[in-house]
Amino acid sequence: MNPPHDLNKLWQAVLGELEINTSRASFKTWFHNTRLIELNDRDALVGVPSNFVKTWLESRLHTEITQTIRRLTSQRLRVRYQIKQLQLPEANPTKLFGQPAPSPNPVAPSPVQTPVRASLTINRANTFETFVVGPSNRLAAASAQVVAKDPGRRHNPLFLYGGVGLGKTHLMHAIANEVSQRQPVKVLYIQCEDFTNEFVNAIQTKRTDLFKQKYRSIDLFLVDDIQFLSRKEGTQEEFFHTFNALHQSGRQIVMTSDRTPRQIPDLKERLSSRFAMGMVADIQPPDLETRQAIIQHKTTQQKRRLDPEVVEFLARKITTNIRHLEGALNRLFGHADLTQKNPTLEVAQEVLADLFTGKTNVSKTRVLETVARYFDLEVSAVLSQRRNRELVYPRQICMYLMRHELDLSYPVIGQSLGGKDHTTIMHGVSVIERQLAKSTEVKNHLSQIKDRLNSS
Ligand code: ADP
Ligand code: MG
């Protein structure tokens, strides 16, 4: 093929693209330790660390991966995946109950005994050193540092909340990294949805004893995106007991969420009051200076250079989500490497043009009309209080788009949709967020609607 592609650079460029287009929070976990291992004029072979990741990419992201590779190489390649242990897992597998006691040297990699579930890993790169602090996240960062220095004593539990891509998971991992560097402790990091699934599974297989043992023997318990406990009564009950057992014996608990404990719909009061009894700290979107500092930091980390005008351009254009900032940066560097051009302002404007089109011109009315037309409904029906399925789903799509595309607050969205309560909106948005991770149909709906929104 001509010119011969540097496999690494090409894959970095692919990831840069995917990161921007995949709003999924778990982007990093799925592409961690993946690599392009072979490329000929028919096939692209992607090396992945486990069968679990392979299946997931095949079933959820195959189309996007294929399209991106084809676009960047201008060839109609077929993408395949192969399990390949690419390097020693960089991530620190969490120590689960029943595994041998942690080795005296906490830095030595411990053997992985259970299949590594992606959500159970701590990203070593997420430390306090790599976290840029500004006014928007100062309280959260400081609280996390306190917890890392003195786990189980002050700020227990620590509850971090804020919007998508603002560094909640990063801070949680930073705590785990710092604590486990200092002393051998049992750390368990889990996404709330996985906790729920595991619990349901334990009930079905009648192994709740094992489940209880596992969760009650932890020193540092990190639960990400706890808002997913909403409405899951059985899991809430179990979580309540786990929480109490750990808390009473002085073990540290850290939770993240996209909203405060009290704002999580249908969360039992005894849980929300417990979640709030330690330290509750918010993370807000970063201001311009902090965004510039973050871009600088990430550029230096990659041993690169960017003109200040490019840094400012990016910081002004991408305002609400640091993952998008990283994605844009990776796309820019990936592109510059592939074309062997300097990442100048002109290159940045060209390469990132699609990120900025339309978005700010899209209005609430336009979202509403576009969604209604897409589903062949009257706007008035979408705004009504009727609860038929054919109406509820489009309505929730509106909520999702108003939240994610227009960055509107929940109450404002509620008003725009015919005077609905903000908790209804929160629920609606999270329903779509969840479905988006599972259903290609929902994904397709959204991408088609977004296309319509952004075209003239
Ligand atoms: P959240 O869990 O809040 O959705 P993450 O913790 O996953 O967000 O952060 C998204 C990305 O942005 C991660 O790659 C993280 O390392 C990075 N990030 C977030 N905040 C900062 C920050 N203050 N400094 C440096 N990187 C950050
Ligand atoms: Mg997160």
Coordinates of C-alpha atoms and ligand atoms in Angstrom, one line a residue:
M1 CA 0.0 0.0 0.0
N2 CA 1.2 3.5 -0.5
P3 CA 2.4 5.3 1.5
P4 CA 3.2 2.6 4.0
H5 CA 1.4 3.4 7.2
D6 CA 3.1 3.4 10.5
L7 CA 0.8 1.0 12.3
N8 CA 1.1 2.8 15.6
K9 CA 0.4 6.2 14.2
L10 CA -2.5 5.0 12.2
W11 CA -4.0 3.3 15.3
Q12 CA -3.5 6.5 17.4
A13 CA -5.3 8.4 14.7
V14 CA -8.1 5.9 14.7
L15 CA -8.4 6.1 18.4
G16 CA -8.4 9.9 18.3
E17 CA -11.4 9.8 15.9
L18 CA -13.2 7.1 17.9
E19 CA -12.7 8.9 21.1
I20 CA -14.5 12.0 19.8
N21 CA -17.3 10.0 18.3
T22 CA -17.9 7.6 21.1
S23 CA -19.5 9.5 23.9
R24 CA -19.3 6.4 26.0
A25 CA -17.6 6.9 29.4
S26 CA -15.7 3.6 29.2
F27 CA -13.9 4.4 26.0
K28 CA -10.5 4.0 27.7
T29 CA -11.2 0.6 29.2
W30 CA -12.2 -0.9 25.9
F31 CA -9.2 0.4 23.9
H32 CA -6.7 0.0 26.7
N33 CA -3.9 -2.3 25.4
T34 CA -5.2 -2.5 21.9
R35 CA -3.0 -2.1 18.9
L36 CA -3.0 -2.4 15.2
I37 CA -0.8 -5.5 14.5
E38 CA -1.1 -6.0 10.8
L39 CA -2.3 -4.2 7.8
N40 CA -2.3 -5.4 4.2
D41 CA -4.4 -4.3 1.3
R42 CA -7.4 -6.4 2.4
D43 CA -7.3 -6.7 6.2
A44 CA -6.6 -4.7 9.3
L45 CA -5.9 -6.9 12.3
V46 CA -6.4 -5.4 15.7
G47 CA -4.8 -7.0 18.7
V48 CA -6.9 -6.9 21.8
P49 CA -6.1 -8.1 25.4
S50 CA -8.9 -10.5 26.1
N51 CA -11.9 -12.3 24.6
F52 CA -14.1 -10.1 26.7
V53 CA -12.8 -7.0 24.9
K54 CA -12.9 -8.7 21.5
T55 CA -16.5 -9.6 21.8
W56 CA -17.4 -6.2 23.0
L57 CA -15.7 -4.4 20.2
E58 CA -17.1 -6.8 17.6
S59 CA -20.6 -6.4 18.8
R60 CA -20.7 -2.7 19.7
L61 CA -18.1 -0.7 17.9
H62 CA -17.2 -2.7 14.8
T63 CA -18.9 -0.4 12.3
E64 CA -17.3 2.7 13.7
I65 CA -13.9 1.1 13.8
T66 CA -14.2 -0.1 10.3
Q67 CA -15.4 3.2 8.9
T68 CA -12.7 5.1 10.7
I69 CA -9.9 2.9 9.4
R70 CA -11.3 3.0 5.9
R71 CA -11.5 6.8 6.0
L72 CA -8.0 7.2 7.2
T73 CA -6.4 4.7 4.8
S74 CA -8.8 5.4 1.9
Q75 CA -9.0 1.6 1.5
R76 CA -11.9 -0.7 1.8
L77 CA -10.3 -2.8 4.5
R78 CA -11.9 -5.6 6.5
V79 CA -11.3 -5.3 10.2
R80 CA -10.6 -8.4 12.3
Y81 CA -9.7 -8.8 16.0
Q82 CA -7.2 -11.1 17.6
I83 CA -6.5 -11.8 21.2
K84 CA -3.0 -10.9 22.0
Q85 CA -1.3 -10.2 25.2
L86 CA 0.4 -7.0 24.1
Q87 CA 2.3 -6.1 27.2
L88 CA 2.1 -6.7 30.9
P89 CA -1.2 -5.3 32.0
E90 CA -0.4 -1.7 32.9
A91 CA -3.6 -1.6 35.0
N92 CA -3.4 -2.9 38.5
P93 CA -5.9 -5.7 38.8
T94 CA -7.9 -5.2 41.9
K95 CA -7.4 -7.7 44.6
L96 CA -10.5 -9.8 45.0
F97 CA -11.6 -11.8 47.9
G98 CA -10.1 -15.2 47.9
Q99 CA -6.9 -14.2 46.2
P100 CA -3.6 -14.6 48.0
A101 CA -2.6 -11.9 50.4
P102 CA -1.1 -8.9 48.6
S103 CA 2.6 -9.3 48.1
P104 CA 4.8 -7.3 50.6
N105 CA 6.1 -5.3 47.7
P106 CA 3.0 -3.5 46.6
V107 CA 4.6 -2.4 43.3
A108 CA 5.2 -5.9 42.1
P109 CA 2.4 -6.9 39.7
S110 CA 0.2 -9.5 41.3
P111 CA -1.0 -12.4 39.2
V112 CA -4.3 -12.1 37.6
Q113 CA -6.5 -14.9 38.6
T114 CA -9.9 -13.9 37.6
P115 CA -10.6 -12.9 34.0
V116 CA -9.8 -9.2 34.0
R117 CA -13.1 -7.4 33.7
A118 CA -12.3 -4.1 32.2
S119 CA -14.3 -2.3 34.7
L120 CA -12.3 -3.8 37.6
T121 CA -9.1 -2.2 36.6
I122 CA -7.4 0.9 37.9
N123 CA -5.7 3.1 35.3
R124 CA -2.2 3.7 36.5
A125 CA -2.0 6.9 34.5
N126 CA -4.8 8.5 36.5
T127 CA -2.8 10.0 39.3
F128 CA -2.9 13.3 41.3
E129 CA 0.2 14.4 39.4
T130 CA -1.6 14.1 36.0
F131 CA -4.7 15.9 37.3
V132 CA -4.8 19.6 36.6
V133 CA -6.4 21.5 39.4
G134 CA -8.4 24.7 38.9
P135 CA -11.3 26.5 40.6
S136 CA -13.9 24.1 39.1
N137 CA -12.4 20.9 40.7
R138 CA -10.3 22.2 43.6
L139 CA -12.6 21.0 46.3
A140 CA -13.0 17.6 44.8
A141 CA -9.3 17.2 44.2
A142 CA -8.4 18.3 47.7
S143 CA -11.0 16.0 49.3
A144 CA -9.6 13.1 47.2
Q145 CA -6.1 13.9 48.4
V146 CA -7.3 13.9 52.0
V147 CA -8.8 10.4 51.5
A148 CA -5.7 9.1 49.8
K149 CA -3.5 10.3 52.8
D150 CA -5.8 9.1 55.5
P151 CA -8.3 6.6 54.2
G152 CA -11.2 5.6 56.4
R153 CA -10.8 8.5 58.8
R154 CA -11.9 11.9 57.4
H155 CA -14.3 12.2 54.6
N156 CA -15.9 8.8 54.7
P157 CA -17.6 8.2 52.4
L158 CA -16.3 10.6 49.8
F159 CA -19.0 11.4 47.3
L160 CA -17.8 13.1 44.0
Y161 CA -20.4 14.4 41.6
G162 CA -20.4 16.3 38.3
G163 CA -21.0 16.1 34.6
V164 CA -19.6 13.6 32.1
G165 CA -15.9 13.8 31.4
L166 CA -14.9 16.1 34.2
G167 CA -12.5 13.9 36.0
K168 CA -14.5 11.9 38.6
T169 CA -13.2 8.6 37.6
H170 CA -9.7 10.0 37.3
L171 CA -9.7 11.2 40.9
M172 CA -11.1 7.9 42.1
H173 CA -8.3 6.1 40.4
A174 CA -5.8 8.6 41.8
I175 CA -6.9 7.7 45.3
A176 CA -6.5 4.0 44.5
N177 CA -3.0 4.5 43.0
E178 CA -1.7 6.5 45.8
V179 CA -3.1 4.3 48.6
S180 CA -1.9 1.1 47.1
Q181 CA 1.5 2.5 46.4
R182 CA 2.0 3.2 50.1
Q183 CA 0.7 0.1 51.6
P184 CA -0.8 -3.2 50.5
V185 CA -4.5 -2.9 50.7
K186 CA -7.5 -4.6 49.1
V187 CA -8.9 -2.1 46.6
L188 CA -12.0 -2.8 44.7
Y189 CA -13.1 -0.5 41.9
I190 CA -16.4 -1.3 40.3
Q191 CA -18.9 0.4 38.1
C192 CA -22.2 0.5 39.8
E193 CA -23.9 -1.4 36.9
D194 CA -21.4 -4.2 37.2
F195 CA -22.1 -4.4 41.0
T196 CA -25.8 -4.7 40.2
N197 CA -25.2 -7.4 37.6
E198 CA -23.0 -9.4 39.8
F199 CA -25.5 -9.2 42.6
V200 CA -28.4 -10.4 40.4
N201 CA -26.1 -13.2 39.2
A202 CA -25.2 -14.2 42.7
I203 CA -28.9 -14.5 43.6
Q204 CA -29.6 -16.6 40.5
T205 CA -26.8 -18.9 41.2
K206 CA -27.5 -19.0 44.9
R207 CA -24.0 -17.7 45.7
T208 CA -24.9 -14.6 47.7
D209 CA -22.6 -15.7 50.5
L210 CA -19.6 -15.5 48.3
F211 CA -20.8 -12.2 47.0
K212 CA -21.1 -10.9 50.6
Q213 CA -17.7 -12.2 51.6
K214 CA -16.1 -10.6 48.7
Y215 CA -17.5 -7.2 49.2
R216 CA -17.2 -7.1 52.9
S217 CA -13.4 -7.8 53.0
I218 CA -12.3 -4.7 51.1
D219 CA -10.2 -1.8 52.5
L220 CA -10.9 0.7 49.8
F221 CA -14.3 0.4 48.0
L222 CA -14.7 2.6 44.9
V223 CA -18.0 2.6 43.2
D224 CA -18.3 4.6 40.0
D225 CA -21.5 6.1 38.7
I226 CA -23.6 5.2 41.7
Q227 CA -26.7 6.9 40.1
F228 CA -27.3 3.5 38.5
L229 CA -28.6 2.3 41.8
S230 CA -31.7 4.3 41.0
R231 CA -34.8 2.1 41.1
K232 CA -32.9 -1.1 41.7
E233 CA -34.4 -2.0 45.1
G234 CA -32.8 -5.4 45.7
T235 CA -29.4 -4.0 44.9
Q236 CA -30.0 -1.0 47.0
E237 CA -30.8 -3.2 49.9
E238 CA -27.6 -5.2 49.5
F239 CA -25.5 -2.1 48.9
F240 CA -26.9 -0.7 52.1
H241 CA -25.6 -3.6 54.1
T242 CA -22.3 -3.7 52.4
F243 CA -21.9 0.0 53.0
N244 CA -22.7 -0.3 56.6
A245 CA -20.4 -3.3 57.2
L246 CA -17.5 -1.5 55.6
H247 CA -18.1 1.9 57.1
Q248 CA -18.5 0.6 60.6
S249 CA -15.2 -1.1 60.4
G250 CA -13.4 2.0 59.2
R251 CA -12.9 1.1 55.6
Q252 CA -12.9 3.9 53.1
I253 CA -15.7 4.2 50.6
V254 CA -15.6 6.5 47.5
M255 CA -18.5 7.0 45.1
T256 CA -19.1 9.1 42.0
S257 CA -22.3 10.2 40.4
D258 CA -23.6 12.7 37.9
R259 CA -25.7 14.3 40.6
T260 CA -26.0 14.7 44.4
P261 CA -27.2 11.9 46.5
R262 CA -30.6 13.5 47.0
Q263 CA -31.0 14.1 43.3
I264 CA -30.7 10.4 42.4
P265 CA -34.3 9.4 41.6
D266 CA -35.8 6.6 43.6
L267 CA -32.9 6.1 45.9
K268 CA -33.9 5.0 49.4
E269 CA -33.6 7.8 51.8
R270 CA -31.4 5.8 54.2
L271 CA -28.9 5.4 51.4
S272 CA -28.9 9.0 50.2
S273 CA -28.4 10.2 53.8
R274 CA -25.5 7.8 54.2
F275 CA -23.9 8.9 51.0
A276 CA -24.0 12.5 52.2
M277 CA -22.7 11.9 55.7
G278 CA -19.0 12.2 54.8
M279 CA -17.8 14.7 52.2
V280 CA -19.8 15.6 49.1
A281 CA -17.8 17.5 46.6
D282 CA -18.8 18.7 43.1
I283 CA -16.8 19.1 39.9
Q284 CA -17.9 21.8 37.6
P285 CA -16.8 22.3 33.9
P286 CA -13.4 23.9 33.9
D287 CA -12.9 27.6 33.0
L288 CA -10.8 28.7 30.1
E289 CA -7.5 29.0 31.9
T290 CA -7.9 25.5 33.4
R291 CA -8.8 24.1 30.0
Q292 CA -5.6 25.7 28.6
A293 CA -3.6 24.2 31.4
I294 CA -5.0 20.8 30.8
I295 CA -4.2 20.9 27.1
Q296 CA -0.7 22.1 27.9
H297 CA -0.3 19.3 30.4
K298 CA -1.4 16.6 28.0
T299 CA 0.7 18.0 25.2
T300 CA 3.8 18.0 27.4
Q301 CA 2.9 14.5 28.6
Q302 CA 3.0 13.2 25.1
K303 CA 6.3 15.1 24.6
R304 CA 4.8 17.3 22.0
R305 CA 4.5 21.0 21.4
L306 CA 1.6 23.2 20.4
D307 CA 1.6 26.9 19.6
P308 CA -0.2 28.9 22.2
E309 CA -2.7 30.0 19.6
V310 CA -3.7 26.4 18.9
V311 CA -4.0 25.7 22.7
E312 CA -6.3 28.7 23.0
F313 CA -8.3 27.7 20.0
L314 CA -9.0 24.2 21.4
A315 CA -9.7 25.6 24.9
R316 CA -12.2 28.1 23.5
K317 CA -13.9 25.6 21.2
I318 CA -14.3 22.6 23.6
T319 CA -15.8 23.7 26.9
T320 CA -17.8 21.1 28.7
N321 CA -16.0 17.8 28.6
I322 CA -12.4 17.1 29.1
R323 CA -12.6 13.7 27.4
H324 CA -13.6 15.6 24.2
L325 CA -10.6 17.9 24.8
E326 CA -8.3 14.9 24.9
G327 CA -10.0 13.3 21.9
A328 CA -9.6 16.5 19.8
L329 CA -6.0 16.7 20.8
N330 CA -5.4 13.1 19.9
R331 CA -7.1 13.5 16.6
L332 CA -5.0 16.6 15.9
F333 CA -1.7 14.8 16.7
G334 CA -2.8 11.7 14.9
H335 CA -3.6 13.6 11.8
A336 CA -0.4 15.6 12.0
D337 CA 1.7 12.4 12.3
L338 CA -0.1 10.7 9.4
T339 CA 0.3 13.7 7.1
Q340 CA 3.6 14.7 8.5
K341 CA 2.4 18.3 8.9
N342 CA 2.8 20.5 11.9
P343 CA -0.3 20.9 14.0
T344 CA -0.8 24.6 13.2
L345 CA -3.9 26.6 13.8
E346 CA -5.0 26.1 10.2
V347 CA -4.5 22.3 10.5
A348 CA -6.4 22.3 13.8
Q349 CA -9.3 24.3 12.2
E350 CA -9.5 21.9 9.3
V351 CA -9.1 18.7 11.1
L352 CA -11.5 19.6 13.9
A353 CA -14.1 21.5 11.8
D354 CA -16.8 18.9 12.2
L355 CA -16.7 19.2 16.0
F356 CA -17.9 22.8 15.9
T357 CA -20.5 22.9 13.2
G358 CA -24.0 23.7 14.0
K359 CA -23.9 22.9 17.6
T360 CA -24.3 26.4 19.0
N361 CA -26.9 27.2 16.4
V362 CA -29.2 24.4 17.3
S363 CA -32.1 25.6 19.4
K364 CA -34.5 23.8 21.7
T365 CA -37.2 24.2 19.2
R366 CA -35.1 22.7 16.5
V367 CA -34.4 19.7 18.6
L368 CA -38.0 19.3 19.3
E369 CA -39.1 19.7 15.7
T370 CA -36.4 17.4 14.3
V371 CA -37.1 14.6 16.8
A372 CA -40.9 14.9 16.2
R373 CA -40.4 14.8 12.5
Y374 CA -38.0 11.9 12.7
F375 CA -40.5 9.8 14.6
D376 CA -43.4 11.1 12.6
L377 CA -45.2 12.8 15.5
E378 CA -46.7 16.1 16.2
V379 CA -44.7 18.4 18.4
S380 CA -47.7 18.8 20.6
A381 CA -47.8 15.0 21.2
V382 CA -44.1 15.1 22.3
L383 CA -44.9 17.9 24.7
S384 CA -48.0 16.3 26.1
Q385 CA -48.3 14.4 29.4
R386 CA -49.4 11.2 27.7
R387 CA -47.3 8.2 28.6
N388 CA -47.7 5.8 25.7
R389 CA -44.5 4.1 24.6
E390 CA -44.4 5.7 21.2
L391 CA -44.3 9.1 22.9
V392 CA -42.1 8.4 25.9
Y393 CA -39.1 7.3 23.9
P394 CA -39.0 10.3 21.5
R395 CA -39.5 12.5 24.5
Q396 CA -36.5 11.0 26.2
I397 CA -34.4 11.4 23.1
C398 CA -35.3 15.1 23.2
M399 CA -34.2 15.2 26.8
Y400 CA -30.9 13.5 26.0
L401 CA -30.2 15.8 23.1
M402 CA -31.0 18.9 25.0
R403 CA -28.7 17.8 27.8
H404 CA -25.8 16.6 25.7
E405 CA -26.0 18.8 22.6
L406 CA -27.3 22.0 24.1
D407 CA -25.8 21.6 27.6
L408 CA -29.1 22.8 29.1
S409 CA -29.9 22.3 32.8
Y410 CA -32.5 19.7 33.8
P411 CA -35.0 22.3 35.0
V412 CA -34.7 24.3 31.8
I413 CA -35.2 21.1 29.8
G414 CA -38.3 20.3 31.9
Q415 CA -39.8 23.7 31.1
S416 CA -39.0 23.3 27.4
L417 CA -40.8 20.0 27.3
G418 CA -44.1 21.2 28.5
G419 CA -43.4 21.7 32.2
K420 CA -41.9 18.5 33.4
D421 CA -40.2 17.9 36.7
H422 CA -36.4 18.0 36.6
T423 CA -36.2 14.5 38.1
T424 CA -38.3 13.2 35.2
I425 CA -35.7 14.8 32.9
M426 CA -32.8 13.2 34.8
H427 CA -34.4 9.9 34.6
G428 CA -35.1 10.3 30.9
V429 CA -31.6 11.3 30.1
S430 CA -30.1 8.4 32.0
V431 CA -32.4 5.9 30.3
I432 CA -31.1 7.0 26.9
E433 CA -27.5 7.0 28.2
R434 CA -27.9 3.4 29.3
Q435 CA -29.7 2.3 26.2
L436 CA -27.0 3.9 24.1
A437 CA -24.4 1.7 25.6
K438 CA -26.5 -1.4 24.8
S439 CA -28.5 -0.9 21.7
T440 CA -27.3 -0.1 18.2
E441 CA -30.9 0.9 17.3
V442 CA -30.8 3.7 19.8
K443 CA -27.4 4.7 18.6
N444 CA -28.5 4.8 15.0
H445 CA -31.6 6.9 15.9
L446 CA -29.4 9.4 17.7
S447 CA -26.8 9.7 15.0
Q448 CA -29.4 10.1 12.3
I449 CA -31.2 12.8 14.3
K450 CA -27.9 14.5 15.0
D451 CA -27.1 14.5 11.3
R452 CA -30.4 16.2 10.6
L453 CA -29.8 18.7 13.4
N454 CA -26.4 19.7 12.0
S455 CA -27.4 19.9 8.4
S456 CA -28.3 23.4 7.4
Ligands
ADP1 P1 -15.8 11.3 34.5 O1 -15.6 10.1 35.3 O2 -16.1 12.5 35.3 O3 -16.8 11.2 33.4 P2 -13.1 11.0 33.7 O4 -12.4 10.9 35.0 O5 -13.2 9.7 32.9 O6 -14.4 11.8 33.7 O7 -12.2 12.0 32.8 C1 -12.3 12.1 31.4 C2 -10.9 12.3 30.8 O8 -10.5 13.6 31.1 C3 -9.9 11.3 31.5 O9 -9.0 10.9 30.5 C4 -9.2 12.2 32.5 O10 -7.9 11.7 32.7 C5 -9.3 13.5 31.9 N1 -9.3 14.6 32.9 C6 -10.4 15.0 33.6 N2 -10.2 16.0 34.4 C7 -8.9 16.2 34.3 C8 -8.0 17.2 34.9 N3 -8.4 18.1 35.8 N4 -6.7 17.2 34.5 C9 -6.3 16.3 33.6 N5 -7.0 15.4 33.0 C10 -8.3 15.4 33.3
MG2 MG -16.4 8.2 35.0

